[in-house]
PDB file of C-alpha atoms and ligand atoms in Angstrom:
ATOM      1  CA  MET K 396      56.408  54.364 139.007  1.00 79.00           C
ATOM      2  CA  SER K 397      55.131  55.809 135.781  1.00 94.00           C
ATOM      3  CA  ARG K 398      54.761  53.779 132.587  1.00 98.00           C
ATOM      4  CA  ILE K 399      54.411  54.774 128.938  1.00 98.00           C
ATOM      5  CA  ILE K 400      52.348  52.281 126.924  1.00 98.00           C
ATOM      6  CA  ILE K 401      51.784  52.561 123.198  1.00 98.00           C
ATOM      7  CA  VAL K 402      48.854  50.814 121.563  1.00 98.00           C
ATOM      8  CA  ALA K 403      49.898  49.827 118.057  1.00 97.00           C
ATOM      9  CA  ASN K 404      48.968  47.650 115.101  1.00 96.00           C
ATOM     10  CA  GLN K 405      49.313  48.849 111.525  1.00 95.00           C
ATOM     11  CA  LYS K 406      46.156  46.989 110.583  1.00 94.00           C
ATOM     12  CA  GLY K 407      43.085  49.227 110.615  1.00 94.00           C
ATOM     13  CA  GLY K 408      40.025  48.673 112.774  1.00 95.00           C
ATOM     14  CA  VAL K 409      41.453  46.072 115.143  1.00 96.00           C
ATOM     15  CA  GLY K 410      40.507  47.919 118.344  1.00 97.00           C
ATOM     16  CA  LYS K 411      43.519  50.182 119.027  1.00 98.00           C
ATOM     17  CA  THR K 412      41.482  53.248 119.889  1.00 98.00           C
ATOM     18  CA  THR K 413      38.819  51.315 121.793  1.00 98.00           C
ATOM     19  CA  THR K 414      41.601  49.695 123.810  1.00 98.00           C
ATOM     20  CA  SER K 415      43.506  52.965 124.358  1.00 98.00           C
ATOM     21  CA  ILE K 416      40.591  54.931 125.740  1.00 98.00           C
ATOM     22  CA  ASN K 417      38.959  52.128 127.686  1.00 98.00           C
ATOM     23  CA  LEU K 418      42.167  50.843 129.222  1.00 98.00           C
ATOM     24  CA  ALA K 419      43.031  54.452 130.115  1.00 98.00           C
ATOM     25  CA  ALA K 420      39.594  55.133 131.623  1.00 98.00           C
ATOM     26  CA  SER K 421      39.640  51.849 133.570  1.00 98.00           C
ATOM     27  CA  LEU K 422      43.042  52.751 135.017  1.00 98.00           C
ATOM     28  CA  ALA K 423      41.575  56.148 135.917  1.00 98.00           C
ATOM     29  CA  VAL K 424      38.721  54.380 137.736  1.00 98.00           C
ATOM     30  CA  MET K 425      41.467  52.720 139.802  1.00 98.00           C
ATOM     31  CA  GLU K 426      42.576  56.266 140.667  1.00 98.00           C
ATOM     32  CA  LYS K 427      45.676  56.079 138.516  1.00 98.00           C
ATOM     33  CA  ASN K 428      46.597  59.400 136.977  1.00 98.00           C
ATOM     34  CA  VAL K 429      46.395  58.801 133.233  1.00 98.00           C
ATOM     35  CA  LEU K 430      47.270  60.814 130.125  1.00 98.00           C
ATOM     36  CA  VAL K 431      46.093  59.624 126.716  1.00 98.00           C
ATOM     37  CA  VAL K 432      48.024  60.930 123.711  1.00 98.00           C
ATOM     38  CA  ASP K 433      46.031  60.762 120.486  1.00 98.00           C
ATOM     39  CA  CYS K 434      48.575  60.117 117.758  1.00 98.00           C
ATOM     40  CA  ASP K 435      46.103  59.426 114.950  1.00 98.00           C
ATOM     41  CA  PRO K 436      44.821  62.149 112.563  1.00 97.00           C
ATOM     42  CA  GLN K 437      41.426  60.392 112.640  1.00 97.00           C
ATOM     43  CA  ALA K 438      41.229  61.742 116.229  1.00 97.00           C
ATOM     44  CA  ASN K 439      38.935  58.918 117.350  1.00 98.00           C
ATOM     45  CA  ALA K 440      40.498  58.729 120.810  1.00 98.00           C
ATOM     46  CA  SER K 441      39.811  62.443 121.288  1.00 98.00           C
ATOM     47  CA  SER K 442      36.150  62.305 120.247  1.00 98.00           C
ATOM     48  CA  GLY K 443      35.829  59.047 122.198  1.00 98.00           C
ATOM     49  CA  VAL K 444      36.471  60.974 125.423  1.00 98.00           C
ATOM     50  CA  GLY K 445      34.301  63.915 124.385  1.00 97.00           C
ATOM     51  CA  ILE K 446      36.911  66.263 122.884  1.00 97.00           C
ATOM     52  CA  TYR K 447      35.787  67.312 119.415  1.00 96.00           C
ATOM     53  CA  GLN K 448      37.674  69.006 116.552  1.00 91.00           C
ATOM     54  CA  ASP K 449      36.210  72.444 117.337  1.00 90.00           C
ATOM     55  CA  ASP K 450      37.470  72.304 120.947  1.00 87.00           C
ATOM     56  CA  VAL K 451      41.002  71.472 119.871  1.00 91.00           C
ATOM     57  CA  GLN K 452      43.489  74.341 119.890  1.00 91.00           C
ATOM     58  CA  ALA K 453      46.796  72.821 120.900  1.00 96.00           C
ATOM     59  CA  SER K 454      47.076  69.194 119.782  1.00 97.00           C
ATOM     60  CA  THR K 455      49.517  66.391 119.074  1.00 97.00           C
ATOM     61  CA  TYR K 456      50.353  68.254 115.863  1.00 96.00           C
ATOM     62  CA  SER K 457      51.400  71.470 117.601  1.00 95.00           C
ATOM     63  CA  VAL K 458      53.226  69.417 120.228  1.00 97.00           C
ATOM     64  CA  LEU K 459      55.272  67.640 117.546  1.00 96.00           C
ATOM     65  CA  LEU K 460      56.229  70.956 115.994  1.00 94.00           C
ATOM     66  CA  ASP K 461      57.067  72.485 119.379  1.00 96.00           C
ATOM     67  CA  PRO K 462      57.712  69.780 121.993  1.00 96.00           C
ATOM     68  CA  SER K 463      58.112  72.374 124.761  1.00 97.00           C
ATOM     69  CA  SER K 464      54.395  73.200 124.396  1.00 97.00           C
ATOM     70  CA  ALA K 465      53.155  69.739 125.451  1.00 97.00           C
ATOM     71  CA  ARG K 466      51.821  70.819 128.829  1.00 97.00           C
ATOM     72  CA  ASP K 467      49.611  73.490 127.226  1.00 96.00           C
ATOM     73  CA  ALA K 468      47.968  70.871 125.009  1.00 97.00           C
ATOM     74  CA  ILE K 469      46.672  68.716 127.864  1.00 98.00           C
ATOM     75  CA  GLN K 470      42.886  68.771 128.365  1.00 97.00           C
ATOM     76  CA  LYS K 471      40.924  67.260 131.220  1.00 97.00           C
ATOM     77  CA  THR K 472      38.096  64.849 130.361  1.00 97.00           C
ATOM     78  CA  SER K 473      34.787  64.169 132.131  1.00 95.00           C
ATOM     79  CA  ILE K 474      36.419  61.162 133.829  1.00 96.00           C
ATOM     80  CA  PRO K 475      38.401  62.099 136.964  1.00 97.00           C
ATOM     81  CA  TYR K 476      42.126  61.270 136.698  1.00 98.00           C
ATOM     82  CA  LEU K 477      41.904  61.077 132.884  1.00 98.00           C
ATOM     83  CA  SER K 478      43.472  63.754 130.662  1.00 98.00           C
ATOM     84  CA  ILE K 479      44.309  63.819 126.970  1.00 98.00           C
ATOM     85  CA  ILE K 480      46.517  65.496 124.430  1.00 98.00           C
ATOM     86  CA  PRO K 481      43.964  65.477 121.610  1.00 98.00           C
ATOM     87  CA  ALA K 482      44.584  65.082 117.897  1.00 98.00           C
ATOM     88  CA  HIS K 483      43.322  67.247 115.112  1.00 95.00           C
ATOM     89  CA  GLN K 484      43.018  66.134 111.519  1.00 94.00           C
ATOM     90  CA  ASP K 485      45.926  68.459 110.671  1.00 93.00           C
ATOM     91  CA  LEU K 486      48.139  65.779 112.215  1.00 95.00           C
ATOM     92  CA  VAL K 487      48.340  64.163 108.733  1.00 93.00           C
ATOM     93  CA  ALA K 488      50.649  67.025 107.785  1.00 94.00           C
ATOM     94  CA  ALA K 489      53.039  66.309 110.663  1.00 93.00           C
ATOM     95  CA  GLU K 490      54.224  63.150 108.984  1.00 89.00           C
ATOM     96  CA  LEU K 491      55.323  65.182 105.933  1.00 91.00           C
ATOM     97  CA  GLU K 492      56.744  68.071 107.907  1.00 93.00           C
ATOM     98  CA  LEU K 493      58.861  65.867 110.145  1.00 93.00           C
ATOM     99  CA  VAL K 494      60.390  63.868 107.294  1.00 92.00           C
ATOM    100  CA  SER K 495      63.053  66.450 106.501  1.00 93.00           C
ATOM    101  CA  LYS K 496      64.045  67.146 110.117  1.00 93.00           C
ATOM    102  CA  PRO K 497      67.043  65.616 111.858  1.00 92.00           C
ATOM    103  CA  ALA K 498      66.184  63.083 114.588  1.00 93.00           C
ATOM    104  CA  ARG K 499      62.619  63.136 113.292  1.00 96.00           C
ATOM    105  CA  GLU K 500      61.677  60.027 115.321  1.00 96.00           C
ATOM    106  CA  TYR K 501      62.297  61.758 118.664  1.00 97.00           C
ATOM    107  CA  PHE K 502      59.951  64.745 118.743  1.00 97.00           C
ATOM    108  CA  LEU K 503      57.222  63.050 120.758  1.00 98.00           C
ATOM    109  CA  ARG K 504      59.851  61.752 123.153  1.00 98.00           C
ATOM    110  CA  GLU K 505      61.142  65.261 123.716  1.00 98.00           C
ATOM    111  CA  ALA K 506      57.571  66.408 124.373  1.00 98.00           C
ATOM    112  CA  LEU K 507      56.432  63.661 126.746  1.00 98.00           C
ATOM    113  CA  LEU K 508      59.474  62.763 128.853  1.00 97.00           C
ATOM    114  CA  PRO K 509      59.251  65.968 130.914  1.00 97.00           C
ATOM    115  CA  LEU K 510      55.611  65.082 131.790  1.00 97.00           C
ATOM    116  CA  LYS K 511      56.249  61.452 132.622  1.00 97.00           C
ATOM    117  CA  ASP K 512      56.563  61.768 136.369  1.00 96.00           C
ATOM    118  CA  GLU K 513      53.240  63.566 136.652  1.00 97.00           C
ATOM    119  CA  TYR K 514      51.307  60.486 135.499  1.00 98.00           C
ATOM    120  CA  ASP K 515      51.050  56.864 136.514  1.00 98.00           C
ATOM    121  CA  PHE K 516      50.328  55.908 132.906  1.00 98.00           C
ATOM    122  CA  ILE K 517      50.746  57.622 129.557  1.00 98.00           C
ATOM    123  CA  ILE K 518      48.828  55.735 126.859  1.00 98.00           C
ATOM    124  CA  ILE K 519      49.484  56.512 123.206  1.00 98.00           C
ATOM    125  CA  ASP K 520      46.920  55.607 120.541  1.00 98.00           C
ATOM    126  CA  CYS K 521      48.708  54.987 117.220  1.00 98.00           C
ATOM    127  CA  PRO K 522      47.364  55.301 113.665  1.00 97.00           C
ATOM    128  CA  PRO K 523      46.978  52.236 111.402  1.00 96.00           C
ATOM    129  CA  SER K 524      50.401  52.530 109.769  1.00 94.00           C
ATOM    130  CA  LEU K 525      54.046  52.117 110.628  1.00 93.00           C
ATOM    131  CA  GLY K 526      54.924  55.658 109.523  1.00 93.00           C
ATOM    132  CA  LEU K 527      56.629  58.465 111.405  1.00 95.00           C
ATOM    133  CA  LEU K 528      53.787  58.963 113.898  1.00 97.00           C
ATOM    134  CA  THR K 529      53.973  55.359 115.064  1.00 97.00           C
ATOM    135  CA  LEU K 530      57.788  55.548 115.060  1.00 96.00           C
ATOM    136  CA  ASN K 531      57.641  58.673 117.235  1.00 97.00           C
ATOM    137  CA  ALA K 532      55.359  56.777 119.615  1.00 98.00           C
ATOM    138  CA  MET K 533      57.716  53.786 119.631  1.00 97.00           C
ATOM    139  CA  CYS K 534      60.667  56.035 120.437  1.00 98.00           C
ATOM    140  CA  VAL K 535      59.073  57.344 123.637  1.00 98.00           C
ATOM    141  CA  GLY K 536      57.109  54.191 124.485  1.00 96.00           C
ATOM    142  CA  GLU K 537      58.419  51.819 127.095  1.00 97.00           C
ATOM    143  CA  GLU K 538      55.863  49.097 126.449  1.00 98.00           C
ATOM    144  CA  VAL K 539      53.924  48.048 123.359  1.00 97.00           C
ATOM    145  CA  LEU K 540      50.406  46.692 123.663  1.00 98.00           C
ATOM    146  CA  ILE K 541      49.109  45.035 120.487  1.00 97.00           C
ATOM    147  CA  PRO K 542      45.357  44.652 120.026  1.00 97.00           C
ATOM    148  CA  LEU K 543      44.579  41.748 117.724  1.00 95.00           C
ATOM    149  CA  GLN K 544      41.294  40.862 116.134  1.00 93.00           C
ATOM    150  CA  CYS K 545      40.695  37.134 115.805  1.00 86.00           C
ATOM    151  CA  GLU K 546      40.524  36.707 112.039  1.00 84.00           C
ATOM    152  CA  TYR K 547      42.486  35.156 109.186  1.00 79.00           C
ATOM    153  CA  PHE K 548      45.945  36.661 108.616  1.00 79.00           C
ATOM    154  CA  ALA K 549      45.989  38.223 112.108  1.00 81.00           C
ATOM    155  CA  LEU K 550      49.358  36.634 112.768  1.00 81.00           C
ATOM    156  CA  GLU K 551      50.862  37.670 109.423  1.00 82.00           C
ATOM    157  CA  GLY K 552      49.942  41.248 110.329  1.00 83.00           C
ATOM    158  CA  ILE K 553      51.751  41.226 113.635  1.00 87.00           C
ATOM    159  CA  ALA K 554      54.873  39.640 112.136  1.00 89.00           C
ATOM    160  CA  LYS K 555      55.559  42.944 110.365  1.00 90.00           C
ATOM    161  CA  LEU K 556      54.787  44.909 113.510  1.00 93.00           C
ATOM    162  CA  LEU K 557      57.144  42.752 115.577  1.00 93.00           C
ATOM    163  CA  GLN K 558      59.821  43.256 112.944  1.00 93.00           C
ATOM    164  CA  THR K 559      59.478  47.045 113.225  1.00 94.00           C
ATOM    165  CA  TYR K 560      59.482  46.753 117.011  1.00 95.00           C
ATOM    166  CA  GLY K 561      62.739  44.751 116.806  1.00 95.00           C
ATOM    167  CA  LEU K 562      64.308  47.353 114.563  1.00 95.00           C
ATOM    168  CA  VAL K 563      63.282  50.207 116.855  1.00 96.00           C
ATOM    169  CA  ARG K 564      64.651  48.329 119.827  1.00 97.00           C
ATOM    170  CA  ARG K 565      68.012  47.730 118.161  1.00 97.00           C
ATOM    171  CA  ARG K 566      68.450  51.155 116.600  1.00 96.00           C
ATOM    172  CA  LEU K 567      66.282  53.839 118.153  1.00 96.00           C
ATOM    173  CA  ASN K 568      64.901  52.950 121.593  1.00 97.00           C
ATOM    174  CA  PRO K 569      66.668  50.094 123.374  1.00 97.00           C
ATOM    175  CA  GLY K 570      64.369  50.567 126.387  1.00 95.00           C
ATOM    176  CA  ILE K 571      61.199  49.429 124.602  1.00 97.00           C
ATOM    177  CA  ARG K 572      59.557  46.127 125.614  1.00 97.00           C
ATOM    178  CA  LEU K 573      56.543  44.105 124.564  1.00 96.00           C
ATOM    179  CA  LEU K 574      53.715  44.319 127.075  1.00 97.00           C
ATOM    180  CA  GLY K 575      51.683  41.779 125.151  1.00 96.00           C
ATOM    181  CA  VAL K 576      48.913  40.961 122.728  1.00 96.00           C
ATOM    182  CA  VAL K 577      45.280  41.484 123.698  1.00 97.00           C
ATOM    183  CA  LEU K 578      42.557  39.766 121.716  1.00 96.00           C
ATOM    184  CA  THR K 579      39.678  42.085 120.803  1.00 96.00           C
ATOM    185  CA  MET K 580      36.159  41.680 119.411  1.00 95.00           C
ATOM    186  CA  TYR K 581      36.289  38.056 120.439  1.00 95.00           C
ATOM    187  CA  ASP K 582      33.237  35.939 119.733  1.00 94.00           C
ATOM    188  CA  ALA K 583      33.343  32.665 121.646  1.00 89.00           C
ATOM    189  CA  ARG K 584      30.582  31.185 119.453  1.00 91.00           C
ATOM    190  CA  ASN K 585      32.649  31.713 116.346  1.00 91.00           C
ATOM    191  CA  ARG K 586      34.922  28.813 115.439  1.00 91.00           C
ATOM    192  CA  LEU K 587      37.418  31.077 113.652  1.00 90.00           C
ATOM    193  CA  SER K 588      37.792  33.240 116.776  1.00 90.00           C
ATOM    194  CA  ARG K 589      38.620  30.161 118.820  1.00 91.00           C
ATOM    195  CA  GLN K 590      41.027  28.834 116.194  1.00 90.00           C
ATOM    196  CA  VAL K 591      42.944  32.103 115.976  1.00 89.00           C
ATOM    197  CA  ARG K 592      43.083  32.339 119.773  1.00 90.00           C
ATOM    198  CA  ASN K 593      44.585  28.849 119.964  1.00 91.00           C
ATOM    199  CA  GLU K 594      47.056  29.599 117.206  1.00 89.00           C
ATOM    200  CA  ILE K 595      48.264  32.713 119.022  1.00 88.00           C
ATOM    201  CA  ARG K 596      48.459  30.828 122.288  1.00 89.00           C
ATOM    202  CA  ASN K 597      50.773  28.349 120.572  1.00 91.00           C
ATOM    203  CA  THR K 598      52.897  30.863 118.686  1.00 88.00           C
ATOM    204  CA  LEU K 599      53.289  33.623 121.272  1.00 88.00           C
ATOM    205  CA  PRO K 600      52.498  31.898 124.570  1.00 90.00           C
ATOM    206  CA  GLU K 601      54.432  34.321 126.747  1.00 92.00           C
ATOM    207  CA  HIS K 602      52.954  37.385 125.062  1.00 93.00           C
ATOM    208  CA  LEU K 603      49.237  36.665 125.077  1.00 94.00           C
ATOM    209  CA  LEU K 604      47.389  38.533 127.831  1.00 96.00           C
ATOM    210  CA  GLU K 605      44.850  36.599 129.829  1.00 96.00           C
ATOM    211  CA  THR K 606      42.100  39.163 129.387  1.00 98.00           C
ATOM    212  CA  ILE K 607      40.115  38.696 126.190  1.00 97.00           C
ATOM    213  CA  VAL K 608      37.873  41.557 125.086  1.00 98.00           C
ATOM    214  CA  PRO K 609      34.565  40.225 123.733  1.00 97.00           C
ATOM    215  CA  ARG K 610      32.597  41.773 120.928  1.00 96.00           C
ATOM    216  CA  ASN K 611      30.202  44.009 122.830  1.00 97.00           C
ATOM    217  CA  ILE K 612      27.811  46.544 121.376  1.00 98.00           C
ATOM    218  CA  ARG K 613      28.251  48.945 124.335  1.00 98.00           C
ATOM    219  CA  LEU K 614      31.918  49.377 123.380  1.00 98.00           C
ATOM    220  CA  SER K 615      30.940  50.543 119.905  1.00 98.00           C
ATOM    221  CA  GLU K 616      28.095  52.763 121.146  1.00 98.00           C
ATOM    222  CA  ALA K 617      29.999  54.589 123.892  1.00 98.00           C
ATOM    223  CA  PRO K 618      32.175  56.781 121.573  1.00 98.00           C
ATOM    224  CA  SER K 619      29.107  58.388 120.000  1.00 97.00           C
ATOM    225  CA  PHE K 620      28.303  59.730 123.487  1.00 98.00           C
ATOM    226  CA  GLY K 621      31.893  60.964 123.876  1.00 97.00           C
ATOM    227  CA  LYS K 622      32.449  58.563 126.759  1.00 98.00           C
ATOM    228  CA  PRO K 623      34.623  55.571 127.537  1.00 98.00           C
ATOM    229  CA  VAL K 624      32.475  52.541 128.311  1.00 98.00           C
ATOM    230  CA  VAL K 625      32.943  52.876 132.086  1.00 97.00           C
ATOM    231  CA  GLY K 626      31.147  56.231 131.829  1.00 97.00           C
ATOM    232  CA  TYR K 627      28.421  54.840 129.580  1.00 97.00           C
ATOM    233  CA  ASP K 628      27.527  51.388 130.904  1.00 98.00           C
ATOM    234  CA  ILE K 629      29.866  50.204 133.636  1.00 97.00           C
ATOM    235  CA  LYS K 630      27.935  46.947 134.030  1.00 98.00           C
ATOM    236  CA  SER K 631      28.414  45.870 130.400  1.00 98.00           C
ATOM    237  CA  LYS K 632      30.621  42.962 129.352  1.00 98.00           C
ATOM    238  CA  GLY K 633      32.828  45.452 127.529  1.00 98.00           C
ATOM    239  CA  ALA K 634      33.420  47.557 130.648  1.00 98.00           C
ATOM    240  CA  GLU K 635      34.046  44.412 132.665  1.00 98.00           C
ATOM    241  CA  ALA K 636      36.695  43.276 130.169  1.00 98.00           C
ATOM    242  CA  TYR K 637      38.569  46.577 130.147  1.00 98.00           C
ATOM    243  CA  LEU K 638      38.485  46.867 133.952  1.00 98.00           C
ATOM    244  CA  GLN K 639      39.948  43.368 134.010  1.00 98.00           C
ATOM    245  CA  LEU K 640      42.572  44.365 131.428  1.00 98.00           C
ATOM    246  CA  ALA K 641      43.537  47.386 133.538  1.00 98.00           C
ATOM    247  CA  LYS K 642      44.078  45.150 136.575  1.00 98.00           C
ATOM    248  CA  GLU K 643      46.172  42.758 134.499  1.00 98.00           C
ATOM    249  CA  VAL K 644      48.269  45.597 133.061  1.00 98.00           C
ATOM    250  CA  VAL K 645      48.933  47.020 136.530  1.00 98.00           C
ATOM    251  CA  LEU K 646      50.313  43.658 137.646  1.00 97.00           C
ATOM    252  CA  ARG K 647      52.053  42.653 134.437  1.00 96.00           C
ATOM    253  CA  ARG K 648      55.634  43.479 133.624  1.00 88.00           C
ATOM    254  CA  PRO K 649      56.687  43.651 129.976  1.00 86.00           C
ATOM    255  CA  GLN K 650      58.859  40.970 128.412  1.00 75.00           C
ATOM    256  CA  ALA K 651      61.822  41.338 126.095  1.00 65.00           C
TER     257      ALA K 651
HETATM  258  N1  ATP P 217      35.142  44.750 121.560  1.00 87.81           N
HETATM  259  C1  ATP P 217      34.412  45.399 120.650  1.00 87.81           C
HETATM  260  N2  ATP P 217      33.110  45.099 120.475  1.00 87.81           N
HETATM  261  C2  ATP P 217      32.373  45.734 119.536  1.00 87.81           C
HETATM  262  N3  ATP P 217      32.835  46.687 118.738  1.00 87.81           N
HETATM  263  C3  ATP P 217      34.139  47.038 118.856  1.00 87.81           C
HETATM  264  C4  ATP P 217      34.988  46.431 119.831  1.00 87.81           C
HETATM  265  N4  ATP P 217      36.218  46.977 119.719  1.00 87.81           N
HETATM  266  C5  ATP P 217      36.145  47.892 118.732  1.00 87.81           C
HETATM  267  N5  ATP P 217      34.904  47.936 118.219  1.00 87.81           N
HETATM  268  C6  ATP P 217      34.445  48.779 117.096  1.00 87.81           C
HETATM  269  O1  ATP P 217      35.191  48.421 115.947  1.00 87.81           O
HETATM  270  C7  ATP P 217      35.570  49.576 115.206  1.00 87.81           C
HETATM  271  C8  ATP P 217      37.087  49.657 115.132  1.00 87.81           C
HETATM  272  O2  ATP P 217      37.600  49.825 116.442  1.00 87.81           O
HETATM  273  P1  ATP P 217      38.734  50.901 116.763  1.00 87.81           P
HETATM  274  O3  ATP P 217      38.383  52.235 116.213  1.00 87.81           O
HETATM  275  O4  ATP P 217      39.031  50.805 118.198  1.00 87.81           O
HETATM  276  O5  ATP P 217      39.926  50.288 115.921  1.00 87.81           O
HETATM  277  P2  ATP P 217      41.303  50.978 115.515  1.00 87.81           P
HETATM  278  O6  ATP P 217      42.304  49.875 115.423  1.00 87.81           O
HETATM  279  O7  ATP P 217      41.609  52.106 116.410  1.00 87.81           O
HETATM  280  O8  ATP P 217      40.954  51.541 114.073  1.00 87.81           O
HETATM  281  P3  ATP P 217      41.922  52.477 113.189  1.00 87.81           P
HETATM  282  O9  ATP P 217      42.966  51.567 112.654  1.00 87.81           O
HETATM  283  O10 ATP P 217      41.026  53.042 112.115  1.00 87.81           O
HETATM  284  O11 ATP P 217      42.490  53.531 114.095  1.00 87.81           O
HETATM  285  C9  ATP P 217      34.937  50.747 115.918  1.00 87.81           C
HETATM  286  O12 ATP P 217      33.714  51.028 115.316  1.00 87.81           O
HETATM  287  C10 ATP P 217      34.729  50.248 117.336  1.00 87.81           C
HETATM  288  O13 ATP P 217      33.631  50.873 117.984  1.00 87.81           O
HETATM  289 MG1   MG P 218      42.092  54.082 115.954  1.00 87.81          MG
END
């Protein structure tokens, strides 16, 4: 059964891209056929798997303008079982170009649904905003995974995201569900990290994933080599955490 997971949080720098590529690569290590869709003009997910701006012809941008071209935009990565529809910085323009079109939230859906059965997982990396790109992702997504950094105001940030999710579910994509919240960049020695973890455990008990991703330098180094962490240092704590997350995601079913 194939699953479409979107990785979203409008707050910047909370670990969306790190989670997208490393969850995807860990699922690929489990021999799941995985497609990453880079939906962020920063194109960090693309460079993070070794696809750089100069190599990008067809991209999420061209796919949004012509959904029937999605298959041509897929590129293989150095990790077996892992492919990507890369982003190019021109994706910023898509947001403006889509605004005036009818059913502007559904272009990515039109592009990806025909590919769905060819993959076990499609993982969409969203930009740090709740604009049209994230809405397009939410309209094709079946499950939302929310990376959360343990810091002050973390919960206030996801309140707005959950509100948007609720709206999308009522109006645009009734099939969408919450896969859960994954804590990222966790530092067990830091009292604030522990406090925020406990607060989230109390507020969203059914939504907090068991796997907690620690702060790990290997995770931040790997992208500069164009590799997910499993291709860079598979023995690191970071790789261990994302392999664990992949196992949890395979077993977990999303909640309402
Ligand atoms: N567990 C971790 N340990 C150490 N560094 C991390 C970890 N997770 C992410 N980082 C680093 O933190 C920074 C932000 O992470 P990332 O790019 O994944 O966030 P993002 O939510 O995608 O950001 P944006 O909102 O800009 O798209 C990056 O430099 C990344 O390498
Ligand atoms: Mg990102």
